[in-house]
Amino acid sequence: MRQFKLMNANGQTFDLMRKDAFLHAPAGLGWGIDAETMEVGDTYVVTNRKPQRPAPSGEMVFAGYAQYDEFMSFAQVGGLVLAYKPRESWQYLDVDLSIERGEIDAQKKLLVCPVSFTASSQWYEQIKAYQAQQEQGEGKVYPYAYPYTYKSVMEGAVEIHNGNLSSYPKLTIFGPVDTPAWALYQYGKRIASGAVNVSIPQGNKLVVNMHPATMEIAEYTDDGAFVADRYQNSDFTTERIFELPPGDCRIVFTQNGIGDVRAFVEVRKRV
C-alpha cells in the first residue's frame, strides 16, 4: 500500500495517511523530460533537454477545523520534505506548499482543501554515505547519523552505486590532511578531479558540497562550526565541482601529507 508523509525543518513528521487528515487523489508523481527542438528540413533536432520540475498535487481532507489548524501549524514551520513510498522504499522531494480553504462540506461533513506542492529538488532516495576508509580498532566516533555506510574495496577510495540519473555528491574530508585532492573515475577513466591548497588540522574537516543550491568548499570543526571559506584556496586547474554520472563510479582521495585520507561521500540518489 502506498504511503505519504510530510516532514518539516523542526524534524517533525505529519502522517498524510491519517483518518482525520489525509492526502486524497494525489497526482503529479511522475517524471519526464522537457525537450527544446529546432526544425531542420522535414525533421527536428533536439537542442536542449532538462528534467521536468515535479509538481505533486491533491486534496487534504480534514475531519474539521482543528485538524486543519494542526496541519497549518506544522507546514508553516517550513523546510518541508514530501515523502512517498509507492512500494518498498521511500522517495523524497523538497517542497513548499499552497493550500486552498473553504467551508466544511455540508454533505460529506469534511473540510476538503486542494493542495499543491512546489518542488525545489528532484525526487531522491534517502541520503547514503560511503566511507573512504574504515577506522582500525575501536574507531573514532563522528557526530553523524548516516543511514548507510559502505566500506571501500580500496583504502582512500569509495565505490558508489548511482542510479540511472546523475547526482550531486557532498564530500567530507577529515583532518589532519595536507592539500586534499579527489578524483572521479568511471570504467577506469578519470573524468573529473579537484584539490584545495590548504592544510586541515586534527579536529576539523573540509566540506565540498557540489549541489547547486548549497554549493560550497569550506572548513568546519568536526562538531559542525564554520571555520573558513576555502573556495579561494582551490586548485583552479581542476574541475572541483561535478556531478556523479549514472551507473557505478569511484572517487579516490589523496593528499600531499602522509597516510590515507579519511573521508565520506554523501549521495542524494535521484529517482
Short mmCIF file of C-alpha atoms in Angstrom, two decimals, residues 34-200:
data_model
loop_
_atom_site.label_atom_id
_atom_site.label_comp_id
_atom_site.label_asym_id
_atom_site.label_seq_id
_atom_site.Cartn_x
_atom_site.Cartn_y
_atom_site.Cartn_z
CA ASP A 34 11.34 18.87 -21.38
CA ALA A 35 12.98 18.89 -24.80
CA GLU A 36 13.63 22.02 -26.86
CA THR A 37 13.77 21.34 -30.58
CA MET A 38 14.72 23.15 -33.75
CA GLU A 39 13.17 22.40 -37.13
CA VAL A 40 15.73 21.28 -39.68
CA GLY A 41 14.26 20.48 -43.07
CA ASP A 42 11.49 17.95 -42.59
CA THR A 43 12.75 16.78 -39.20
CA TYR A 44 13.53 18.14 -35.72
CA VAL A 45 16.80 18.36 -33.80
CA VAL A 46 16.80 18.43 -30.01
CA THR A 47 18.79 21.46 -28.83
CA ASN A 48 18.33 21.08 -25.09
CA ARG A 49 16.95 18.56 -22.62
CA LYS A 50 16.16 19.09 -18.93
CA PRO A 51 14.12 17.19 -16.36
CA GLN A 52 10.60 18.41 -15.78
CA ARG A 53 10.03 20.01 -12.40
CA PRO A 54 7.94 17.69 -10.20
CA ALA A 55 4.53 19.13 -9.39
CA PRO A 56 2.60 16.89 -6.95
CA SER A 57 -0.92 17.89 -6.01
CA GLY A 58 -4.06 16.51 -4.44
CA GLU A 59 -6.60 17.25 -1.72
CA MET A 60 -6.09 17.40 2.01
CA VAL A 61 -9.21 16.03 3.68
CA PHE A 62 -9.69 17.12 7.30
CA ALA A 63 -12.24 15.93 9.82
CA GLY A 64 -12.63 19.53 10.95
CA TYR A 65 -11.01 22.90 11.56
CA ALA A 66 -8.88 21.63 14.45
CA GLN A 67 -7.06 19.19 12.15
CA TYR A 68 -6.63 21.91 9.53
CA ASP A 69 -5.10 24.24 12.14
CA GLU A 70 -2.78 21.44 13.30
CA PHE A 71 -1.61 20.85 9.73
CA MET A 72 -1.04 24.56 9.11
CA SER A 73 0.99 24.92 12.31
CA PHE A 74 3.15 22.05 11.11
CA ALA A 75 3.54 23.28 7.50
CA GLN A 76 4.25 26.92 8.30
CA VAL A 77 7.48 25.92 10.05
CA GLY A 78 8.92 25.48 6.53
CA GLY A 79 11.73 23.27 5.31
CA LEU A 80 9.17 20.78 4.02
CA VAL A 81 10.04 17.41 2.53
CA LEU A 82 7.31 15.31 0.92
CA ALA A 83 7.91 11.58 1.34
CA TYR A 84 6.27 9.00 -0.91
CA LYS A 85 6.51 5.22 -0.60
CA PRO A 86 4.97 3.58 -3.70
CA ARG A 87 6.40 0.12 -2.92
CA GLU A 88 9.30 -0.96 -0.69
CA SER A 89 11.35 2.24 -0.38
CA TRP A 90 10.73 5.90 0.38
CA GLN A 91 11.31 8.71 -2.11
CA TYR A 92 11.75 12.33 -1.04
CA LEU A 93 11.07 15.75 -2.56
CA ASP A 94 11.97 19.16 -1.11
CA VAL A 95 8.85 21.29 -1.40
CA ASP A 96 6.86 24.37 -0.50
CA LEU A 97 3.09 24.04 -0.46
CA SER A 98 -0.01 26.09 -1.06
CA ILE A 99 -3.42 25.05 0.20
CA GLU A 100 -6.91 26.35 -0.50
CA ARG A 101 -9.59 26.51 2.14
CA GLY A 102 -13.33 26.81 2.01
CA GLU A 103 -16.00 25.64 4.43
CA ILE A 104 -16.88 22.16 5.68
CA ASP A 105 -18.84 20.27 3.02
CA ALA A 106 -22.45 20.09 4.21
CA GLN A 107 -22.97 16.57 2.80
CA LYS A 108 -19.57 14.96 3.47
CA LYS A 109 -19.12 16.71 6.83
CA LEU A 110 -15.44 17.12 5.91
CA LEU A 111 -13.14 20.03 5.11
CA VAL A 112 -11.69 19.33 1.65
CA CYS A 113 -8.75 21.56 0.67
CA PRO A 114 -6.94 21.39 -2.69
CA VAL A 115 -3.17 21.37 -2.11
CA SER A 116 -0.23 21.76 -4.47
CA PHE A 117 3.48 21.28 -3.85
CA THR A 118 6.20 23.41 -5.45
CA ALA A 119 9.35 21.31 -5.79
CA SER A 120 12.84 22.68 -5.08
CA SER A 121 14.56 19.38 -5.91
CA GLN A 122 14.09 16.28 -7.98
CA TRP A 123 12.82 13.09 -6.33
CA TYR A 124 15.61 11.32 -4.43
CA GLU A 125 16.19 8.34 -2.17
CA GLN A 126 17.42 8.58 1.41
CA ILE A 127 20.92 10.05 1.51
CA LYS A 128 23.60 7.37 1.57
CA ALA A 129 27.09 7.87 2.97
CA TYR A 130 30.05 5.96 1.58
CA GLN A 131 33.11 5.68 3.80
CA ALA A 132 36.53 6.12 2.21
CA GLN A 133 38.49 4.42 4.98
CA GLN A 134 37.49 2.15 7.84
CA GLU A 135 38.96 3.16 11.19
CA GLN A 136 41.02 0.44 12.88
CA GLY A 137 40.43 -0.84 16.41
CA GLU A 138 37.52 0.75 18.22
CA GLY A 139 37.46 3.52 15.67
CA LYS A 140 36.61 7.19 16.03
CA VAL A 141 33.05 8.31 16.58
CA TYR A 142 31.98 11.15 14.29
CA PRO A 143 28.92 13.33 15.04
CA TYR A 144 26.84 11.88 12.19
CA ALA A 145 23.88 9.55 11.90
CA TYR A 146 24.28 8.16 8.41
CA PRO A 147 21.58 5.74 7.29
CA TYR A 148 24.04 3.56 5.41
CA THR A 149 27.82 3.20 5.39
CA TYR A 150 29.77 1.21 2.85
CA LYS A 151 33.44 0.35 3.32
CA SER A 152 35.51 0.83 0.23
CA VAL A 153 37.26 -2.04 -1.52
CA MET A 154 40.35 0.20 -1.62
CA GLU A 155 41.91 2.41 1.06
CA GLY A 156 41.35 6.10 0.36
CA ALA A 157 38.62 5.45 -2.23
CA VAL A 158 34.88 4.83 -2.37
CA GLU A 159 32.81 2.77 -4.75
CA ILE A 160 29.47 4.49 -5.47
CA HIS A 161 26.43 2.76 -6.92
CA ASN A 162 24.48 5.56 -8.58
CA GLY A 163 21.16 5.03 -10.33
CA ASN A 164 20.01 5.88 -13.85
CA LEU A 165 20.30 9.63 -13.29
CA SER A 166 23.22 11.88 -12.41
CA SER A 167 23.53 13.00 -8.77
CA TYR A 168 25.41 15.68 -6.84
CA PRO A 169 27.77 14.39 -4.13
CA LYS A 170 28.92 16.01 -0.91
CA LEU A 171 32.47 15.23 0.24
CA THR A 172 33.60 15.43 3.86
CA ILE A 173 37.37 15.10 4.36
CA PHE A 174 38.69 14.85 7.92
CA GLY A 175 41.92 16.37 9.19
CA PRO A 176 44.77 16.14 9.61
CA VAL A 177 45.20 16.35 5.85
CA ASP A 178 47.53 18.43 3.67
CA THR A 179 46.35 19.62 0.25
CA PRO A 180 43.43 17.19 -0.04
CA ALA A 181 42.56 16.07 -3.57
CA TRP A 182 39.83 13.94 -5.09
CA ALA A 183 39.27 12.34 -8.48
CA LEU A 184 36.21 10.78 -10.10
CA TYR A 185 36.63 7.60 -12.15
CA GLN A 186 34.23 5.55 -14.22
CA TYR A 187 35.15 2.41 -16.14
CA GLY A 188 38.81 3.02 -15.31
CA LYS A 189 38.88 6.54 -16.80
CA ARG A 190 39.33 9.71 -14.77
CA ILE A 191 36.56 12.12 -15.73
CA ALA A 192 36.91 14.90 -13.12
CA SER A 193 39.12 15.97 -10.23
CA GLY A 194 39.55 18.60 -7.54
CA ALA A 195 42.03 19.82 -4.94
CA VAL A 196 42.35 22.50 -2.28
CA ASN A 197 45.72 24.03 -1.35
CA VAL A 198 45.23 24.09 2.39
CA SER A 199 46.12 22.06 5.48
CA ILE A 200 43.18 20.89 7.61
#
